[in-house]
Coordinates of C-alpha atoms in Angstrom, one line a residue:
M1135 CA -26.5 -24.3 -39.4
N1136 CA -26.1 -21.0 -38.3
D1137 CA -22.5 -19.7 -37.1
L1138 CA -22.6 -19.1 -33.6
R1139 CA -19.6 -17.6 -31.8
V1140 CA -18.8 -16.5 -28.0
V1141 CA -16.9 -13.4 -27.3
N1142 CA -14.7 -13.9 -24.4
L1143 CA -13.7 -10.8 -22.0
S1144 CA -10.0 -10.5 -21.1
T1145 CA -8.8 -12.4 -18.0
Y1146 CA -7.1 -10.9 -15.4
T1147 CA -3.3 -11.6 -15.4
S1148 CA -0.6 -10.8 -12.3
P1149 CA 2.3 -8.2 -13.8
D1150 CA 4.9 -9.1 -16.0
I1151 CA 8.5 -8.3 -14.6
V1152 CA 10.1 -7.6 -18.1
E1153 CA 13.7 -7.6 -18.4
K1154 CA 14.7 -6.2 -22.1
S1155 CA 18.2 -6.5 -23.2
N1156 CA 18.0 -3.3 -25.4
K1157 CA 16.5 -1.2 -22.0
D1158 CA 18.9 -0.6 -18.8
W1159 CA 15.6 -0.7 -16.5
V1160 CA 13.3 -3.3 -15.6
A1161 CA 9.4 -3.0 -16.9
Y1162 CA 6.6 -3.1 -14.4
G1163 CA 4.0 -4.9 -16.3
S1164 CA 3.9 -5.9 -19.9
D1165 CA 3.0 -2.2 -20.8
N1166 CA 5.7 -0.8 -18.0
N1167 CA 2.5 0.5 -16.3
Y1168 CA 1.2 -1.5 -14.0
F1169 CA 1.4 1.2 -11.0
Q1170 CA -1.4 3.0 -13.1
Y1171 CA -3.5 -0.3 -12.9
L1172 CA -3.3 -0.2 -9.3
I1173 CA -4.3 3.4 -9.2
D1174 CA -7.0 3.0 -11.5
R1175 CA -8.5 0.2 -9.1
Y1176 CA -8.1 2.5 -6.2
N1177 CA -10.0 5.3 -8.1
G1178 CA -12.8 3.1 -9.7
S1179 CA -13.7 0.8 -6.7
P1180 CA -15.3 2.4 -3.8
T1181 CA -14.5 -0.2 -1.4
N1182 CA -10.9 -0.6 -2.4
N1183 CA -10.6 3.3 -2.1
A1184 CA -12.0 3.2 1.7
I1185 CA -9.8 0.7 2.8
I1186 CA -6.8 1.9 1.2
N1187 CA -7.6 5.3 2.7
G1188 CA -8.1 4.0 6.1
V1189 CA -5.5 1.8 6.5
S1190 CA -2.8 4.4 5.2
E1191 CA -4.0 6.7 7.8
M1192 CA -3.8 3.9 10.5
I1193 CA -0.3 3.3 9.6
Y1194 CA 0.7 6.7 9.9
G1195 CA -1.4 7.0 12.8
K1196 CA -0.4 10.3 14.8
G1197 CA 3.0 10.2 13.4
L1198 CA 6.4 9.4 14.1
D1199 CA 7.8 9.1 17.5
A1200 CA 10.6 7.7 19.8
L1201 CA 10.1 6.1 23.1
D1202 CA 13.8 7.4 24.2
S1203 CA 13.2 11.2 22.8
N1204 CA 13.3 12.5 26.7
R1205 CA 16.7 11.2 27.0
K1206 CA 18.3 11.9 23.6
P1207 CA 16.7 15.3 22.8
E1208 CA 19.2 16.4 20.3
Q1209 CA 18.8 13.3 18.1
Y1210 CA 15.0 13.5 18.6
A1211 CA 15.1 16.8 17.1
K1212 CA 17.4 15.8 14.2
M1213 CA 15.1 13.1 13.6
I1214 CA 11.9 15.3 13.4
T1215 CA 13.8 17.2 10.8
L1216 CA 14.9 14.5 8.7
F1217 CA 11.3 13.1 8.5
H1218 CA 8.9 15.7 8.4
K1219 CA 5.0 14.8 9.0
D1220 CA 4.4 15.1 4.8
C1221 CA 6.9 12.8 3.9
V1222 CA 6.1 10.3 6.2
R1223 CA 2.2 10.0 5.5
K1224 CA 3.0 10.1 1.4
L1225 CA 5.3 6.9 2.3
C1226 CA 2.6 5.3 4.3
Y1227 CA -0.1 6.0 1.5
D1228 CA 2.5 4.7 -1.0
L1229 CA 3.3 1.5 0.5
K1230 CA 0.0 0.6 1.2
L1231 CA -1.7 1.5 -2.1
M1232 CA 1.6 0.5 -4.4
G1233 CA 2.8 -2.3 -2.3
Q1234 CA 6.3 -0.3 -1.9
C1235 CA 7.4 3.3 -1.7
S1236 CA 10.6 5.2 -2.0
M1237 CA 12.5 8.6 -0.8
Q1238 CA 15.5 10.7 -1.8
V1239 CA 18.2 10.8 0.4
I1240 CA 19.9 14.3 0.0
Y1241 CA 23.5 14.4 1.6
S1242 CA 25.3 17.5 2.9
K1243 CA 27.9 19.4 0.7
D1244 CA 30.9 17.2 2.4
R1245 CA 28.5 14.1 2.2
K1246 CA 29.3 13.3 5.9
T1247 CA 25.9 13.2 6.9
V1248 CA 22.2 13.1 5.4
A1249 CA 20.8 16.6 5.2
R1250 CA 17.3 16.0 4.2
V1251 CA 15.1 13.4 3.1
E1252 CA 11.9 13.7 0.5
H1253 CA 9.2 11.5 -0.7
I1254 CA 9.6 10.8 -4.2
P1255 CA 6.5 9.0 -6.3
V1256 CA 7.3 5.4 -6.5
E1257 CA 5.1 5.1 -9.9
N1258 CA 7.9 7.3 -11.5
L1259 CA 10.6 4.6 -10.6
R1260 CA 11.9 1.8 -12.3
A1261 CA 14.7 -0.5 -11.2
E1262 CA 17.8 -1.1 -13.0
K1263 CA 19.1 -4.7 -13.8
C1264 CA 20.7 -6.0 -11.0
N1265 CA 24.6 -6.4 -10.6
E1266 CA 26.3 -9.6 -10.6
D1267 CA 25.5 -9.9 -6.6
G1268 CA 21.8 -9.6 -7.4
D1269 CA 21.8 -5.9 -6.0
I1270 CA 20.0 -3.1 -7.2
E1271 CA 22.6 -0.1 -7.7
A1272 CA 20.2 2.5 -9.4
Y1273 CA 16.6 3.5 -10.1
Y1274 CA 15.2 5.6 -13.2
Y1275 CA 12.9 8.5 -13.0
S1276 CA 10.5 10.0 -15.2
D1277 CA 7.3 11.7 -15.0
D1278 CA 5.4 9.7 -17.9
W1279 CA 7.1 6.6 -18.8
S1280 CA 4.8 6.1 -21.8
K1281 CA 7.3 8.7 -23.6
V1282 CA 10.6 7.0 -22.5
K1283 CA 12.0 5.2 -25.3
K1284 CA 15.5 5.4 -24.5
V1285 CA 17.9 6.1 -21.5
E1286 CA 18.1 9.4 -22.5
D1287 CA 14.5 10.0 -21.5
C1288 CA 14.8 9.3 -18.0
T1289 CA 17.2 9.9 -15.0
R1290 CA 19.5 7.5 -13.0
I1291 CA 19.6 8.0 -9.5
P1292 CA 21.7 5.5 -7.5
A1293 CA 20.6 3.5 -4.9
F1294 CA 21.3 4.0 -1.3
G1295 CA 24.9 3.2 -0.4
Y1296 CA 25.9 2.6 -4.1
S1297 CA 27.2 5.6 -5.0
K1298 CA 29.0 8.9 -3.8
E1299 CA 26.4 11.4 -5.5
A1300 CA 24.5 13.9 -3.5
I1301 CA 21.2 11.9 -4.0
E1302 CA 20.4 8.7 -3.5
I1303 CA 17.1 6.5 -3.7
V1304 CA 16.1 4.4 -0.7
Y1305 CA 13.4 1.8 -2.1
V1306 CA 11.1 0.3 0.5
K1307 CA 9.4 -2.9 -0.1
P1308 CA 8.5 -6.2 1.4
Y1309 CA 9.7 -9.6 0.1
R1310 CA 7.2 -11.6 -2.1
A1311 CA 7.8 -15.0 -3.6
G1312 CA 8.4 -14.4 -7.4
Y1313 CA 9.3 -10.7 -7.2
K1314 CA 13.0 -9.2 -7.1
Y1315 CA 12.8 -5.7 -8.5
Y1316 CA 9.3 -4.9 -7.3
S1317 CA 6.7 -6.2 -4.9
S1318 CA 3.1 -6.7 -5.3
P1319 CA 0.5 -4.9 -2.9
D1320 CA -0.7 -6.8 0.0
Y1321 CA -4.4 -6.9 -1.6
Q1322 CA -2.9 -8.7 -5.1
G1323 CA -5.6 -11.1 -5.0
G1324 CA -8.5 -9.1 -4.4
L1325 CA -7.7 -6.7 -7.6
Q1326 CA -10.3 -8.6 -9.9
Y1327 CA -13.0 -8.0 -7.3
A1328 CA -12.0 -4.2 -7.3
E1329 CA -12.4 -4.2 -11.1
L1330 CA -15.3 -6.2 -11.1
E1331 CA -17.2 -3.9 -8.5
E1332 CA -16.0 -1.1 -10.7
E1333 CA -17.2 -2.7 -13.9
I1334 CA -20.8 -3.0 -12.1
S1335 CA -21.4 0.4 -10.9
N1336 CA -20.2 1.6 -14.6
Y1337 CA -22.4 -0.5 -16.2
H1338 CA -25.8 0.6 -14.2
L1339 CA -24.5 4.4 -14.6
N1340 CA -24.2 3.7 -18.3
N1341 CA -27.4 1.6 -18.8
I1342 CA -29.4 4.4 -16.6
L1343 CA -27.8 7.3 -18.9
N1344 CA -28.8 5.5 -22.2
G1345 CA -32.1 4.3 -21.3
L1346 CA -32.1 1.0 -19.6
A1347 CA -32.1 -1.2 -22.9
P1348 CA -31.6 -4.9 -22.1
S1349 CA -28.8 -7.2 -23.8
M1350 CA -29.6 -8.2 -27.3
L1351 CA -29.0 -11.0 -29.6
I1352 CA -28.8 -9.7 -33.5
N1353 CA -29.7 -11.7 -36.2
F1354 CA -28.5 -10.9 -39.7
N1355 CA -31.3 -12.3 -42.4
N1356 CA -29.8 -11.2 -45.7
G1357 CA -27.2 -14.6 -46.0
T1358 CA -24.3 -16.0 -44.4
P1359 CA -20.9 -14.0 -45.2
N1360 CA -17.8 -15.7 -45.8
A1361 CA -15.5 -16.0 -42.3
E1362 CA -13.3 -13.0 -43.0
E1363 CA -16.6 -10.8 -43.2
R1364 CA -18.0 -12.8 -40.1
Q1365 CA -15.0 -11.7 -38.2
M1366 CA -15.0 -8.2 -39.5
L1367 CA -18.6 -7.4 -38.5
E1368 CA -18.0 -9.5 -35.1
N1369 CA -15.2 -7.0 -34.4
R1370 CA -16.9 -3.9 -35.3
I1371 CA -20.2 -5.0 -33.1
Y1372 CA -17.9 -6.0 -30.3
S1373 CA -16.0 -2.7 -30.5
K1374 CA -19.0 -0.6 -30.4
F1375 CA -21.5 -2.2 -28.1
S1376 CA -19.4 -4.7 -25.4
G1377 CA -18.2 -3.7 -22.1
S1378 CA -19.7 -2.0 -19.0
S1379 CA -19.1 1.7 -20.8
N1380 CA -21.7 0.9 -24.0
A1381 CA -24.4 -0.4 -21.9
G1382 CA -27.9 0.9 -23.3
K1383 CA -26.6 2.0 -26.6
F1384 CA -29.1 1.7 -29.4
I1385 CA -28.4 0.2 -32.7
L1386 CA -29.3 1.8 -36.0
A1387 CA -29.9 -0.5 -39.0
F1388 CA -30.6 0.2 -42.7
N1389 CA -32.1 -2.7 -44.9
D1390 CA -33.3 -2.7 -48.6
N1391 CA -36.3 -4.2 -47.9
P1392 CA -38.5 -5.6 -44.4
E1393 CA -38.0 -9.2 -45.4
S1394 CA -33.9 -8.9 -44.9
A1395 CA -34.1 -6.6 -42.3
A1396 CA -32.0 -7.9 -39.0
T1397 CA -33.9 -8.8 -36.3
I1398 CA -33.0 -8.1 -32.7
E1399 CA -34.2 -10.2 -29.8
P1400 CA -33.6 -9.1 -25.9
I1401 CA -32.1 -11.6 -24.0
Q1402 CA -33.6 -11.0 -20.1
L1403 CA -31.8 -12.0 -17.3
S1404 CA -33.9 -13.9 -15.0
D1405 CA -33.9 -12.3 -11.5
A1406 CA -31.0 -10.0 -13.0
H1407 CA -31.3 -7.5 -9.9
N1408 CA -30.5 -10.3 -7.5
Q1409 CA -27.6 -11.4 -9.7
Y1410 CA -26.1 -8.0 -9.7
Q1411 CA -26.7 -7.4 -5.6
F1412 CA -25.1 -10.8 -5.5
L1413 CA -21.8 -9.9 -7.6
S1414 CA -21.8 -6.2 -5.6
D1415 CA -21.5 -7.7 -2.1
E1416 CA -19.5 -10.6 -3.3
S1417 CA -16.8 -8.0 -4.6
G1418 CA -16.8 -5.8 -1.3
K1419 CA -16.5 -9.0 0.9
K1420 CA -13.6 -10.4 -1.3
I1421 CA -11.9 -7.0 -1.2
M1422 CA -11.9 -7.1 2.6
V1423 CA -10.7 -10.4 2.9
A1424 CA -7.9 -9.2 0.5
H1425 CA -6.8 -6.3 2.6
R1426 CA -7.2 -8.5 5.8
I1427 CA -9.8 -6.2 7.4
V1428 CA -11.1 -7.7 10.6
S1429 CA -13.8 -5.4 11.0
P1430 CA -15.3 -3.0 8.3
M1431 CA -16.4 -0.6 11.2
L1432 CA -12.7 0.1 11.9
L1433 CA -12.7 2.2 8.5
G1434 CA -15.9 3.4 8.9
I1435 CA -17.8 0.7 6.5
K1436 CA -21.0 -0.3 8.1
D1437 CA -22.1 -3.9 7.1
S1438 CA -25.3 -5.7 8.0
S1439 CA -23.9 -8.2 10.1
G1440 CA -24.2 -5.9 13.3
L1441 CA -22.4 -5.9 16.7
G1442 CA -23.7 -7.6 19.6
N1443 CA -21.5 -5.6 21.7
N1444 CA -19.8 -2.7 20.0
A1445 CA -17.2 -1.7 22.4
D1446 CA -15.7 -5.3 23.1
E1447 CA -15.7 -6.2 19.6
L1448 CA -14.3 -3.5 18.2
K1449 CA -11.6 -3.2 20.8
T1450 CA -10.5 -6.8 20.0
A1451 CA -11.0 -6.3 16.3
S1452 CA -8.8 -3.1 16.7
T1453 CA -5.8 -4.8 18.5
L1454 CA -6.1 -7.9 16.3
M1455 CA -5.9 -5.6 13.0
D1456 CA -3.3 -3.4 14.8
N1457 CA -0.8 -6.3 15.1
T1458 CA -1.4 -8.3 12.3
V1459 CA -2.2 -5.6 9.5
I1460 CA -0.8 -2.2 10.6
R1461 CA 2.5 -3.3 12.4
P1462 CA 4.3 -5.2 9.9
F1463 CA 3.9 -1.7 7.4
Q1464 CA 4.9 0.1 10.5
T1465 CA 7.9 -1.9 11.2
L1466 CA 9.0 -2.1 7.3
L1467 CA 9.1 1.7 7.3
I1468 CA 10.9 2.2 10.8
D1469 CA 13.7 -0.4 9.4
A1470 CA 14.3 2.0 6.3
F1471 CA 14.4 4.8 8.6
D1472 CA 16.9 3.4 11.2
S1473 CA 19.1 2.8 8.3
I1474 CA 19.0 6.7 7.2
L1475 CA 19.5 7.5 10.9
A1476 CA 22.5 5.2 11.4
Y1477 CA 24.5 7.4 8.8
N1478 CA 23.8 10.3 11.0
D1479 CA 25.3 8.2 14.0
I1480 CA 21.6 8.4 15.4
A1481 CA 19.9 5.7 17.3
L1482 CA 16.3 6.1 18.5
K1483 CA 13.8 3.6 19.3
L1484 CA 11.1 4.8 16.7
Y1485 CA 7.5 3.5 16.7
F1486 CA 4.2 5.5 15.4
K1487 CA 1.8 6.7 17.7
T1488 CA -1.5 4.7 17.6
L1489 CA -4.5 6.3 15.9
Q1490 CA -7.0 4.2 18.1
P1491 CA -9.4 5.6 20.4
L1492 CA -8.1 6.4 24.2
E1493 CA -10.1 3.5 25.5
F1494 CA -8.1 1.2 23.3
T1495 CA -4.7 2.6 23.6
D1496 CA -1.9 -0.2 23.7
L1497 CA 0.2 1.4 26.7
E1498 CA 3.1 -1.4 26.3
N1499 CA 5.0 1.2 24.0
V1500 CA 5.7 3.6 26.9
V1501 CA 8.2 3.4 29.6
D1502 CA 7.0 5.0 33.0
K1503 CA 3.8 6.4 34.7
E1504 CA 4.7 10.2 33.3
T1505 CA 5.2 9.1 29.8
R1506 CA 2.0 7.1 29.5
E1507 CA 0.0 10.1 30.7
E1508 CA 1.8 12.8 28.3
E1509 CA 1.5 10.3 25.4
T1510 CA -2.2 9.0 25.8
G1511 CA -3.8 11.3 28.7
V1512 CA -4.7 8.1 30.2
K1513 CA -3.8 7.5 34.3
L1514 CA -3.0 4.5 35.8
S1515 CA -6.0 2.9 37.5
V1516 CA -4.0 2.0 40.2
E1517 CA -1.8 4.8 42.2
F1518 CA -0.1 4.0 45.7
P1519 CA 0.1 6.4 48.5
K1520 CA 3.5 7.9 49.1
E1521 CA 3.7 6.0 52.4
I1522 CA 3.1 2.6 50.7
E1523 CA 5.3 3.2 48.0
S1524 CA 8.3 4.0 50.1
D1525 CA 7.6 0.9 52.1
I1526 CA 8.0 -1.0 49.1
A1527 CA 11.1 0.6 47.9
N1528 CA 13.0 0.0 51.3
S1529 CA 11.4 -3.7 50.9
L1530 CA 13.0 -4.1 47.4
I1531 CA 16.2 -2.7 48.8
E1532 CA 16.8 -5.0 51.5
L1533 CA 16.2 -7.8 49.2
G1534 CA 19.4 -6.4 46.9
Q1535 CA 23.1 -7.5 47.2
D1536 CA 25.7 -4.9 48.0
E1537 CA 27.9 -3.9 45.3
E1538 CA 31.2 -4.6 47.1
D1539 CA 30.3 -7.7 48.2
L1540 CA 29.2 -9.0 44.7
L1541 CA 32.2 -8.0 43.1
K1542 CA 34.9 -9.1 45.8
D1543 CA 35.6 -12.2 43.8
F1544 CA 36.1 -10.6 40.4
D1545 CA 39.1 -8.9 39.0
V1546 CA 38.5 -5.5 36.9
I1547 CA 39.8 -6.2 33.2
D1548 CA 38.4 -3.1 31.8
E1549 CA 36.8 0.1 32.5
R1550 CA 35.1 3.1 30.7
E1551 CA 32.4 5.5 30.7
V1552 CA 29.0 4.3 29.5
S1553 CA 27.8 5.9 26.3
Y1554 CA 24.1 5.9 26.3
D1555 CA 23.7 7.0 22.5
H1556 CA 25.4 3.6 21.5

């Protein structure tokens, strides 16, 4: 009986978080290079690429702003100086693509204030092993972790609030079950489909470049070699012809005579074009599910479903995606910004300006009519004449209570000026 073997392709695994006794840092992935795996899936999958670009732009919107900027112009100016546009935009991109982001906090010489905040690529950082309280006190930096063998090959940078040094790292990551040092991206479950979409396109491209040859069954007719020789032959054929990048390659065989020649039988896939189309469509859909995309059209991706009423459906989809997908990313960044501003005694109500069209603009983030018009260019639909406004104001005043009457039964315990900055 012929010895028939089936070659299994490697399966997808989640990243291993590896603490080695001889290393001061914690590896991210079995080869300490899982960030590069995420970058490869971003570069290779067109759907994944478009979604990450679109969502990161929606997170940044029109930039960082503050609701109380008019009341605290000096603090607002300092905030804008600390978090410049290029830095914030890069943080939004890293947070979506990598599932985490990081920035350098650079202090003044006397270390009384934070002088500058700079983006630092998160893929270049590795977390130090946590202390007894479970806190990460520092991160290690290297431009190329494949070349790092010992601690002298990288640079240790303290975490924010854990040193007296001039530069510290603020590491921003959401909570993920099973992760302590790093955080998986929110689309972790769709990475298999991103890789599948990449391999399908790679297969078709190489198949066309190499002559559209079909898959083959190879029979060797000159006897059955021993197990070791069969394994060696199998490995050599697998390494040379398997994988999407090797699609369409031809085989060159040398034989002693026609009777002992290898026979090559093509294995034709029935309805192959429909199978590949299904895999391609399924990959795109599952990637969107993993990213929680409410409507692909919000990201410039047109699907075949169509829209009965574009304006209404897009408005609903835009509001839903902004609240369920975009806002959590923005809140995570704002919390990190607030902790840095607090070191400089700055308290502002930060928010990201929306990137939505004017018709979809959410006006709940603004304080009064003038601010709404200034921020959005949209005037309120109802404006009262001054006479009616005056009558309404007088009626509301009459419903009020005099301050002296209100406080006559109370004794003053403490009195001080109000500090509107705190």
